[in-house]
């Protein structure tokens, strides 16, 4: 009985492995959840076009950097530049990280659509995340306590936000809530009336309201011409200059197909 | 205590017992019913012509002649919509400038709502992403999108001291007086003709790979990855666990070391699974380098370590439960110790050992934390058996989490997520069921 069962399982497994084509090389991507949608779309496109297996994990920019340092991924996707400490750690292990900018992303400040606030200045956002502004009424909104939502320390989006808005050294208020991905922030903001969060422009949809920062609403145009201030590049990191298939993958954002995918995903191509 | 009170106590205990069983059954119902109901919705649903177009283009499935005639008939109805759009675009050119800007913005919303409903409009550039190549493939989603087309959602923020309230404005009214006003009643009337909803049994949900990160297609790579990981974990953990249990029960001399080992084993059984995940990353991938990146083998080894204590405990219990007389009879016939273990004790203990094993198999299939850093990826094709040493794989448990929280269109893909949950629950249930059946069979065999 048990043999028969095991046999059956193995038959299923083998039947499948026959059909799966034996691609020799795998390109492994690991890192940012912001770059995730682009990386996934590129991976699917690349697999279809060249028959090379490409796998994508979204575990945060910090993890992407760690994976590259430990040589456990081919390409690290990151929504922030590698830190000096990370580069030093990589060099120590004989890894030479090379950055490739694939797209630009606006960091959208999002609130619940029911919130009447339309615009905040950078200093107001800083005060909200510092915890000195605690009620929407102080910035011209309803009388409701602000639910501050931030990202985890592993997140590149969090680092970019700190760098661009609050300043690297500032401590974000202890009353804030931490969510572990862009999707989770969106989900939380779209279900919490008085919340504020920040996410990649590529994740914005009608369930949340994007507010203008310093009077500028983020979109393709304002991100590209620099009118929207909270903007950052998205990176792919490789160990040394890429060659062969990996190079072809890295060059995808420069092709019309790659540019098309980036634009359709709501990000800004170079 | 007199008999009266005893009876009352007895009855009230029975009542509490039955009550708790009822509460448990209700809780189970509340959890399982939506999973089953929504999960089945991933396979059985009312599909539109867009679904059949997608199947034909992406999987070469379906009768192309039938499809062509169907597309032709739906296109006839759609053509009128597109005519109205061109008519309105011409009208837009003749409008006064400020009126034109006002209507252009509104018109863009109508266009994007139509795109979501029917797929790319004529004249649109061919979308790169498959998700934008088709309209709504499921009828219930199409009805939602129809609402988005007919009504514009607005927020009443006349009173800025409270939160706004949502209200809907009919687009037909806001386009009143223009040629586009006709479009809305027309689409509402003829949506069925434009999409041809039909009851669909999409078995490919189980056997297909996903298209454009789960927007279309099925979950086969995830199911396969789950099997690879769970069976791989069993291949390592089961033999090791049984050998360890035999050592503990038959060979180990009671003493300090032995009790230390036992308590270490019990502690290991209580360690949270994420700790095993981190251990797997640090030990198997970064230190041992069992594979260059995440891989099935690293994940399977991590899961194996996680389920090992449970298997050892179950096997130990099963071996200890074998009656002493068996062993004594065997030894009295001149059999050696090892021979007794291999031919008498292990076969008699087999039902118990197997039950422990299969239940652990179910646990290995359902765990997320140990495979996050060691084996699971959110996008990847189904892998062959030869690739388990080098390739990571998608797996049900991790992809459910990914779709629920990280995916850029999580809210649109709830049906896929429920389908995955149902698949995982079914796999674990089947594994546990097979444990029960196996146990019953083997103990029957042993009795005769």
XYZ file of C-alpha atoms in Angstrom:
718
model
C 0.000 0.000 0.000
C 2.611 2.511 1.095
C 4.837 1.511 -1.794
C 1.973 1.994 -4.192
C 1.240 5.404 -2.768
C 4.853 6.486 -2.957
C 5.095 5.067 -6.460
C 2.082 7.106 -7.473
C 3.566 10.268 -6.037
C 6.846 9.671 -7.804
C 5.056 8.942 -11.054
C 3.295 12.272 -10.799
C 6.537 14.013 -10.041
C 8.410 12.300 -12.867
C 5.622 12.861 -15.369
C 5.951 16.521 -14.593
C 9.705 16.684 -14.750
C 9.527 15.236 -18.247
C 7.451 18.161 -19.428
C 9.415 20.884 -17.665
C 12.160 21.853 -20.049
C 15.646 21.396 -18.750
C 16.908 24.959 -18.801
C 20.585 24.887 -17.966
C 20.987 28.213 -16.288
C 18.809 29.955 -13.801
C 18.868 33.675 -13.146
C 17.956 34.278 -9.524
C 16.594 37.660 -8.456
C 16.136 38.573 -4.824
C 15.261 41.786 -3.026
C 12.896 44.722 -3.042
C 9.115 44.419 -3.050
C 8.978 47.733 -4.921
C 11.021 46.381 -7.806
C 9.047 43.125 -7.504
C 6.390 43.816 -10.170
C 9.006 44.958 -12.700
C 11.296 42.057 -11.870
C 8.434 39.581 -12.175
C 7.290 40.991 -15.509
C 10.850 40.983 -16.849
C 11.320 37.440 -15.599
C 8.194 36.204 -17.363
C 9.130 38.029 -20.546
C 12.697 36.751 -20.441
C 11.675 33.160 -19.771
C 9.267 33.294 -22.676
C 11.758 34.833 -25.068
C 14.999 33.017 -24.238
C 13.776 29.901 -22.446
C 15.950 30.726 -19.445
C 14.483 30.133 -16.030
C 14.294 33.314 -13.985
C 13.082 33.248 -10.406
C 12.092 36.275 -8.351
C 11.767 36.568 -4.592
C 10.513 39.682 -2.886
C 11.948 39.849 0.590
C 13.081 43.465 0.863
C 16.046 45.480 -0.431
C 18.141 44.631 2.612
C 17.745 40.935 1.952
C 18.613 41.462 -1.699
C 21.897 43.070 -0.663
C 22.625 40.243 1.772
C 21.883 37.639 -0.871
C 24.272 39.306 -3.308
C 26.965 39.521 -0.627
C 26.550 35.795 0.074
C 26.487 35.120 -3.696
C 23.133 33.421 -3.319
C 21.506 35.465 -6.048
C 22.526 36.538 -9.535
C 20.877 39.934 -9.390
C 19.817 41.875 -6.318
C 16.803 44.119 -6.881
C 16.953 47.182 -4.670
C 14.875 50.298 -4.213
C 17.791 52.147 -2.610
C 21.490 52.356 -3.343
C 23.757 49.905 -1.533
C 25.174 51.317 1.676
C 28.903 51.690 2.158
C 28.856 49.053 4.854
C 27.184 46.616 2.498
C 29.661 47.337 -0.281
C 32.526 46.840 2.154
C 31.029 43.540 3.322
C 30.648 42.460 -0.294
C 34.254 43.354 -1.176
C 35.456 41.323 1.788
C 33.748 38.280 0.316
C 35.140 38.958 -3.135
C 31.868 40.269 -4.508
C 31.992 43.459 -6.523
C 28.509 45.013 -6.596
C 27.730 47.007 -9.736
C 24.610 49.181 -9.825
C 22.277 49.433 -12.819
C 19.445 51.934 -12.659
C 16.384 50.419 -14.329
C 13.655 52.944 -13.622
C 12.604 55.888 -11.501
C 9.923 55.741 -8.882
C 8.000 58.414 -7.068
C 7.373 57.710 -3.427
C 3.665 58.455 -3.175
C 2.206 59.627 0.119
C -1.145 57.886 0.402
C -4.182 58.368 2.615
C -7.683 56.915 2.701
C -9.917 58.316 -0.071
C -12.331 59.576 2.585
C -9.699 61.889 4.001
C -10.308 65.411 2.644
C -6.636 66.444 2.864
C -5.224 67.027 -0.614
C -1.730 68.277 -0.075
C 0.997 68.278 2.545
C 4.347 69.968 2.606
C 7.510 67.982 3.241
C 7.901 69.642 6.635
C 4.332 68.660 7.569
C 5.030 65.048 6.603
C 8.230 65.178 8.633
C 6.316 66.417 11.671
C 3.693 63.707 11.235
C 6.343 60.989 11.144
C 8.189 62.660 14.020
C 5.032 62.536 16.063
C 4.700 66.281 16.614
C 1.586 66.529 14.422
C -0.831 63.945 15.732
C -4.218 64.996 14.437
C -5.440 65.572 10.895
C -7.064 68.783 12.101
C -3.604 70.344 12.468
C -3.024 70.043 8.725
C -6.482 71.135 7.670
C -8.294 67.825 7.868
C -10.917 66.188 10.017
C -10.612 65.810 13.768
C -9.023 62.367 13.834
C -5.823 60.927 15.234
C -3.275 60.224 12.508
C -2.385 56.560 12.144
C 1.212 56.643 10.930
C 2.301 53.695 8.843
C 5.929 52.984 8.080
C 7.916 50.112 6.615
C 10.243 47.632 8.270
C 13.967 48.338 8.651
C 14.806 45.902 5.860
C 12.889 48.008 3.355
C 14.587 50.135 0.722
C 11.435 52.220 0.483
C 11.762 53.071 4.165
C 15.396 54.119 3.703
C 14.511 56.266 0.700
C 11.668 57.864 2.601
C 13.947 58.708 5.510
C 16.595 60.079 3.201
C 14.210 62.172 1.121
C 11.694 63.341 3.704
C 12.574 62.984 7.343
C 16.348 62.901 7.290
C 18.387 59.790 7.982
C 18.972 60.407 11.670
C 15.409 61.193 12.667
C 13.597 58.638 14.746
C 10.138 57.877 13.470
C 7.496 58.154 16.183
C 6.946 55.091 18.336
C 3.221 55.405 17.727
C 3.674 54.284 14.155
C 2.726 50.955 12.724
C 5.103 48.859 10.649
C 3.995 46.976 7.551
C 6.292 44.661 5.669
C 5.544 45.388 2.012
C 4.122 47.988 -0.360
C 1.033 45.825 -0.795
C 0.523 45.581 2.948
C 0.802 49.371 3.348
C -1.753 49.879 0.592
C -4.081 47.360 2.180
C -3.773 48.987 5.606
C -4.262 52.531 4.316
C -7.256 51.565 2.183
C -8.987 50.103 5.240
C -8.044 52.713 7.839
C -9.795 56.085 7.583
C -7.217 58.245 9.326
C -4.003 56.603 8.198
C -1.061 57.874 6.202
C 1.577 55.769 4.493
C 4.062 55.864 1.662
C 4.416 53.488 -1.232
C 5.900 53.062 -4.646
C 4.007 54.785 -7.445
C 3.683 51.405 -9.141
C 1.461 50.109 -6.347
C -0.994 53.006 -6.286
C -4.567 52.260 -7.315
C -8.014 53.676 -6.683
C -8.284 52.145 -3.202
C -5.996 54.865 -1.823
C -5.662 58.604 -2.422
C -2.324 60.078 -3.422
C -1.686 63.492 -1.952
C 0.409 66.232 -3.443
C 3.729 66.870 -1.748
C 4.686 70.559 -1.733
C 1.795 71.040 -4.153
C 3.021 68.537 -6.738
C 1.121 65.311 -7.477
C 3.428 62.435 -8.447
C 2.960 61.086 -11.936
C 5.148 60.097 -14.849
C 5.729 63.688 -15.880
C 6.475 65.228 -12.502
C 8.764 62.353 -11.538
C 10.663 62.579 -14.805
C 11.165 66.360 -14.772
C 12.021 66.420 -11.085
C 9.106 68.621 -10.011
C 8.072 65.883 -7.573
C 10.760 65.841 -4.941
C 10.289 62.440 -3.328
C 11.757 60.472 -6.222
C 14.352 57.758 -6.305
C 15.974 55.411 -8.792
C 15.373 51.660 -8.680
C 18.421 49.428 -9.036
C 19.542 46.034 -10.138
C 22.873 45.010 -8.617
C 25.142 42.406 -10.132
C 28.446 40.942 -9.046
C 30.904 42.598 -11.443
C 29.964 43.736 -14.915
C 27.361 41.313 -16.236
C 27.905 39.277 -19.376
C 25.870 36.979 -21.583
C 22.291 36.329 -20.569
C 22.531 38.334 -17.367
C 23.666 41.316 -19.407
C 20.718 40.851 -21.718
C 18.444 40.828 -18.691
C 20.037 43.976 -17.250
C 19.654 45.694 -20.618
C 15.919 44.975 -20.802
C 14.929 48.405 -19.392
C 16.627 50.028 -22.395
C 14.587 48.079 -24.940
C 11.175 49.320 -26.111
C 9.550 46.201 -24.607
C 11.176 46.812 -21.242
C 10.224 50.488 -21.303
C 6.651 49.527 -22.170
C 6.440 47.152 -19.205
C 7.877 49.730 -16.804
C 5.381 52.371 -17.952
C 2.439 49.966 -17.781
C 3.420 49.103 -14.226
C 3.140 52.759 -13.273
C 6.857 53.461 -12.914
C 8.986 55.850 -14.921
C 11.478 54.458 -17.390
C 14.837 56.154 -17.899
C -22.880 13.465 47.462
C -26.394 12.227 46.897
C -27.562 10.733 43.663
C -29.569 13.811 42.663
C -26.597 16.210 42.679
C -24.435 13.610 41.022
C -26.933 13.318 38.194
C -27.132 17.077 37.792
C -23.351 17.383 37.746
C -23.141 14.545 35.279
C -25.674 16.106 32.950
C -24.185 19.560 33.141
C -20.803 18.091 32.268
C -22.370 16.386 29.264
C -23.974 19.680 28.267
C -20.654 21.537 28.497
C -18.977 18.791 26.492
C -21.561 18.890 23.736
C -21.502 22.682 23.815
C -17.761 22.826 23.277
C -17.996 20.375 20.402
C -20.701 22.521 18.815
C -18.570 25.662 19.240
C -15.626 23.894 17.658
C -17.734 22.665 14.746
C -19.106 26.184 14.212
C -15.621 27.676 14.262
C -14.507 25.088 11.740
C -17.507 25.891 9.561
C -16.768 29.608 9.698
C -13.215 28.942 8.566
C -13.797 26.181 6.065
C -17.008 27.237 4.317
C -15.654 30.492 2.799
C -12.425 28.713 1.827
C -14.277 25.943 0.047
C -16.871 28.250 -1.480
C -14.417 30.851 -2.784
C -11.774 28.279 -3.612
C -14.140 26.341 -5.822
C -14.899 29.673 -7.477
C -11.374 29.644 -8.895
C -12.175 26.519 -10.902
C -15.924 26.831 -11.528
C -17.050 30.301 -12.492
C -18.922 32.252 -15.105
C -16.267 32.951 -17.671
C -16.484 35.525 -20.425
C -15.269 35.399 -23.994
C -12.104 37.135 -22.763
C -11.311 34.033 -20.718
C -11.628 31.837 -23.794
C -9.519 34.264 -25.839
C -6.857 34.135 -23.164
C -6.925 30.317 -23.035
C -6.587 30.133 -26.790
C -3.765 32.628 -27.030
C -1.755 31.546 -23.987
C -2.424 27.809 -23.813
C -3.625 26.965 -27.369
C -6.759 25.504 -25.884
C -10.318 25.633 -27.179
C -11.913 25.314 -30.580
C -10.630 28.162 -32.730
C -13.589 28.087 -35.094
C -16.115 28.427 -32.302
C -14.023 31.113 -30.733
C -13.731 33.038 -33.995
C -17.477 33.101 -34.493
C -17.975 34.077 -30.844
C -15.422 36.877 -31.115
C -17.055 38.044 -34.325
C -20.461 38.246 -32.656
C -19.134 40.057 -29.585
C -17.104 42.388 -31.794
C -20.283 43.404 -33.615
C -21.703 44.721 -30.356
C -18.404 46.237 -29.302
C -17.998 48.010 -32.625
C -20.929 50.273 -31.729
C -19.221 51.255 -28.483
C -16.038 52.066 -30.337
C -18.014 54.027 -32.937
C -19.539 56.104 -30.164
C -16.029 56.766 -28.829
C -14.783 57.979 -32.212
C -17.937 60.059 -32.587
C -17.332 61.673 -29.232
C -13.665 62.289 -29.982
C -14.736 64.224 -33.094
C -17.288 66.129 -31.014
C -14.595 66.932 -28.460
C -12.591 68.758 -31.119
C -15.480 71.123 -31.818
C -16.033 72.077 -28.161
C -15.085 75.349 -26.520
C -11.595 75.132 -24.902
C -12.602 75.083 -21.218
C -15.407 72.636 -21.886
C -12.977 70.524 -23.858
C -10.460 70.226 -21.015
C -13.260 69.338 -18.622
C -14.589 66.587 -20.847
C -11.142 65.307 -21.850
C -10.362 64.441 -18.238
C -13.730 62.731 -17.796
C -13.365 60.959 -21.112
C -9.990 59.510 -20.068
C -11.717 57.911 -17.072
C -14.371 56.406 -19.335
C -11.684 55.038 -21.617
C -9.771 53.388 -18.810
C -12.978 51.907 -17.383
C -13.791 50.484 -20.812
C -10.272 49.109 -21.154
C -10.645 47.324 -17.837
C -13.950 45.880 -18.987
C -13.337 44.928 -22.616
C -9.583 44.950 -23.079
C -7.513 47.354 -25.203
C -9.494 49.819 -27.286
C -8.961 49.985 -31.046
C -5.979 52.204 -31.788
C -4.292 51.461 -28.453
C -0.722 50.230 -28.751
C -0.411 46.508 -28.047
C 0.140 46.192 -24.262
C 3.365 44.527 -23.147
C 1.868 42.950 -20.068
C -0.601 40.108 -20.551
C -2.828 41.497 -17.795
C -3.734 44.453 -20.041
C -4.267 42.358 -23.178
C -7.670 41.044 -22.134
C -10.812 42.449 -20.626
C -12.503 40.878 -17.621
C -12.329 37.091 -17.798
C -14.768 36.548 -14.950
C -18.362 37.734 -15.126
C -18.669 38.854 -11.508
C -15.591 41.041 -11.949
C -17.021 42.360 -15.196
C -20.138 43.466 -13.326
C -17.957 45.344 -10.842
C -16.123 47.034 -13.687
C -19.454 47.893 -15.304
C -20.373 49.743 -12.138
C -17.069 51.630 -12.359
C -17.962 52.599 -15.906
C -21.510 53.699 -15.151
C -20.820 55.569 -11.936
C -18.046 57.804 -10.851
C -17.066 57.515 -7.211
C -16.794 60.891 -5.503
C -16.097 61.947 -1.976
C -18.234 64.522 -0.284
C -15.832 66.751 1.601
C -18.085 69.756 2.058
C -17.497 69.531 5.796
C -13.764 69.482 6.283
C -13.919 68.734 10.000
C -15.145 65.157 9.458
C -14.099 62.390 7.104
C -15.738 62.469 3.679
C -18.501 60.132 2.588
C -18.464 58.292 -0.703
C -21.230 58.900 -3.205
C -21.728 57.882 -6.796
C -22.425 60.106 -9.755
C -23.885 58.579 -12.861
C -21.583 59.222 -15.803
C -24.581 59.188 -18.123
C -25.734 62.364 -16.381
C -22.345 64.054 -16.383
C -22.073 63.453 -20.136
C -25.641 64.620 -20.726
C -25.976 66.639 -23.887
C -23.020 64.989 -25.619
C -23.052 62.049 -27.967
C -21.328 59.877 -25.360
C -24.406 59.837 -23.090
C -25.830 57.026 -25.224
C -22.850 54.812 -24.501
C -23.719 54.038 -20.875
C -27.225 52.607 -21.324
C -25.952 50.748 -24.391
C -23.092 49.049 -22.528
C -25.394 48.245 -19.619
C -27.966 46.623 -21.920
C -25.521 44.770 -24.115
C -22.758 43.730 -21.724
C -23.790 40.084 -22.004
C -23.632 40.266 -25.772
C -20.217 41.865 -25.584
C -18.759 39.335 -23.155
C -20.832 36.138 -23.610
C -20.775 34.910 -20.006
C -20.840 31.140 -19.824
C -20.490 28.645 -17.032
C -16.848 27.567 -17.106
C -15.045 24.624 -15.615
C -11.426 25.730 -15.682
C -9.520 22.569 -14.758
C -6.368 24.309 -15.965
C -6.356 26.191 -12.662
C -4.760 23.078 -11.173
C -2.567 22.059 -14.108
C -1.518 25.313 -15.794
C 1.360 27.596 -14.984
C 0.468 31.142 -14.079
C 0.389 33.831 -16.747
C 1.721 37.290 -15.871
C 2.217 36.660 -12.152
C -1.121 35.000 -11.381
C -3.380 37.359 -13.287
C -4.390 34.433 -15.460
C -3.585 30.762 -15.602
C -3.198 28.269 -12.828
C -1.155 27.215 -9.861
C 0.591 24.030 -10.996
C 4.152 25.221 -10.225
C 3.047 26.009 -6.674
C 1.389 22.623 -6.164
C 4.389 20.837 -7.585
C 6.783 22.868 -5.455
C 4.770 21.993 -2.353
C 5.018 18.282 -3.192
C 8.734 18.487 -3.906
C 9.422 20.234 -0.633
C 7.211 18.008 1.514
C 8.402 14.734 -0.018
C 12.001 15.899 -0.028
C 11.713 16.713 3.676
C 10.243 13.257 4.317
C 13.063 11.518 2.427
C 15.559 13.023 4.862
C 13.543 13.115 8.043
C 11.737 9.760 8.022
C 14.712 7.339 7.924
C 16.701 9.530 10.303
C 13.765 9.833 12.673
C 13.094 6.093 12.799
C 16.760 5.269 13.344
C 16.961 7.849 16.130
C 13.827 6.445 17.744
C 15.220 2.901 17.620
C 18.411 4.145 19.236
C 16.517 5.955 21.992
C 14.239 3.034 22.793
C 16.492 0.024 22.236
C 20.149 0.963 22.488
C 20.542 4.106 24.554
C 21.538 3.493 28.170
C 19.592 5.609 30.609
C 21.855 8.318 31.932
C 22.692 11.979 31.810
C 23.548 12.095 28.098
C 20.427 10.221 27.120
C 18.090 12.459 29.091
C 19.870 15.508 27.699
C 19.335 14.235 24.166
C 15.690 13.547 24.846
C 15.004 16.949 26.298
C 16.930 18.534 23.420
C 14.633 16.694 21.062
C 11.533 17.885 22.903
C 12.818 21.459 22.907
C 13.490 21.260 19.197
C 9.872 20.235 18.639
C 8.755 23.472 20.264
C 11.060 25.855 18.382
C 9.135 28.315 16.168
C 9.420 27.504 12.504
C 10.896 30.874 11.500
C 13.938 30.001 13.613
C 14.404 26.904 11.480
C 14.068 29.120 8.427
C 16.873 31.407 9.565
C 18.951 28.399 10.549
C 18.407 26.873 7.122
C 19.555 30.071 5.422
C 22.611 30.453 7.640
C 23.631 26.793 7.717
C 22.552 25.092 4.509
C 22.903 27.979 2.071
C 25.523 30.324 3.495
C 27.761 27.832 5.331
C 27.299 24.400 3.760
C 26.565 25.833 0.300
C 24.291 22.902 -0.569
C 23.234 25.081 -3.476
C 24.294 28.393 -4.959
C 21.022 30.137 -4.223
C 17.758 29.203 -2.604
C 16.835 25.733 -3.743
C 14.367 22.933 -3.200
C 17.065 20.855 -1.540
C 17.891 23.589 0.982
C 14.196 24.045 1.723
C 13.608 20.319 2.053
C 16.547 19.961 4.449
C 15.259 22.848 6.559
C 11.780 21.357 6.683
C 13.302 17.961 7.487
C 15.029 19.379 10.549
C 11.799 21.043 11.562
C 9.722 17.836 11.435
C 12.444 15.508 12.702
C 11.594 15.867 16.426
C 7.936 15.081 15.818
C 8.817 11.991 13.815
C 11.254 10.804 16.477
C 8.652 11.251 19.209
C 5.923 9.492 17.243
C 8.210 6.598 16.339
C 9.431 6.290 19.928
C 5.876 6.109 21.242
C 4.973 3.539 18.609
C 7.969 1.350 19.411
C 7.322 1.544 23.146
C 3.707 0.523 22.557
C 4.767 -2.828 21.041
C 3.932 -5.484 23.683
C 6.942 -6.867 25.551
C 5.818 -10.418 24.799
C 6.650 -9.934 21.094
C 10.236 -9.132 21.900
C 10.551 -11.914 24.470
C 9.109 -14.488 22.089
C 11.492 -13.432 19.353
C 14.551 -13.465 21.607
C 13.581 -16.858 23.088
C 13.640 -18.320 19.598
C 17.308 -17.370 19.382
C 16.934 -14.247 17.312
C 19.571 -11.511 17.685
C 18.684 -8.088 18.994
C 18.992 -6.395 15.628
C 16.981 -9.146 13.957
C 14.240 -8.746 16.546
C 14.077 -5.016 15.941
C 14.023 -5.338 12.174
C 11.603 -8.233 11.825
C 9.347 -8.045 14.883
C 9.326 -4.666 16.566
C 9.454 -2.279 13.625
C 6.699 -4.042 11.636
C 4.473 -4.057 14.704
C 5.197 -0.379 15.332
C 4.789 0.578 11.690
C 1.202 1.956 11.873
C 2.151 4.406 14.597
C 5.406 5.399 12.901
C 3.650 5.988 9.602
C 0.905 8.067 11.168
C 3.500 10.321 12.735
C 5.298 10.504 9.431
C 2.307 11.421 7.334
C 1.084 14.022 9.800
C 4.553 15.604 9.679
C 4.351 15.472 5.893
C 1.189 17.557 6.113
C 2.928 20.005 8.398
C 5.889 20.278 6.029
C 3.523 21.003 3.143
C 1.816 23.800 5.026
C 4.751 25.636 6.613
C 5.727 29.034 5.229
C 8.420 30.398 7.501
C 11.138 27.769 6.931
C 11.001 28.136 3.169
C 10.873 31.944 2.870
C 14.646 32.241 2.946
C 15.583 28.795 1.752
C 13.373 27.715 -1.129
C 10.375 29.835 -2.046
C 10.130 32.418 -4.814
C 7.124 34.411 -5.951
C 7.698 33.849 -9.642
C 9.262 30.810 -11.198
C 8.239 28.116 -13.623
C 7.589 24.504 -12.701
C 10.923 22.771 -12.240
C 12.093 19.331 -13.264
C 13.374 16.740 -10.833
C 16.927 17.382 -11.994
C 16.667 21.001 -10.908
C 15.858 20.420 -7.251
C 19.536 20.811 -6.375
C 19.882 24.192 -8.001
C 16.500 25.859 -8.422
C 14.122 27.470 -6.006
C 10.442 26.883 -6.542
C 7.145 28.605 -5.909
C 5.180 26.840 -3.172
C 1.542 27.132 -2.110
C 2.069 28.319 1.444
C 4.478 31.113 0.504
C 2.556 32.223 -2.582
C -0.672 32.507 -0.611
C 1.096 34.959 1.675
C 2.655 36.760 -1.272
C -0.651 37.121 -3.097
C -2.443 38.267 0.027
C -0.027 41.002 0.984
C 2.807 41.782 -1.386
C 1.272 41.412 -4.805
C 0.656 44.714 -6.601
C -2.910 43.706 -7.461
C -3.778 41.666 -4.388
C -7.370 42.921 -4.244
C -8.084 41.850 -7.828
C -6.738 38.352 -7.388
C -8.668 37.134 -4.385
C -10.071 34.193 -6.338
C -6.586 32.876 -7.138
C -5.630 33.257 -3.522
C -8.677 31.327 -2.336
C -8.012 28.679 -4.967
C -4.498 28.243 -3.593
C -5.773 28.051 -0.023
C -8.285 25.375 -0.977
C -5.600 23.429 -2.847
C -3.290 23.539 0.173
C -6.041 22.580 2.622
C -7.052 19.716 0.344
C -3.488 18.434 0.029
C -2.949 18.476 3.789
C -6.351 16.892 4.379
C -5.669 14.141 1.845
C -2.297 13.427 3.442
C -3.863 13.139 6.881
C -6.668 11.004 5.506
C -4.191 8.674 3.872
C -2.447 8.376 7.246
C -5.689 7.194 8.816
C -6.381 4.727 6.017
C -2.809 3.403 6.072
C -2.928 2.880 9.769
C -6.211 1.022 9.602
C -4.972 -1.226 6.780
C -1.696 -2.128 8.406
C -3.120 -2.833 11.828
C -5.717 -5.089 10.186
C -2.938 -6.945 8.389
C -0.993 -7.367 11.608
C -3.963 -8.847 13.427
C -4.523 -11.733 11.049
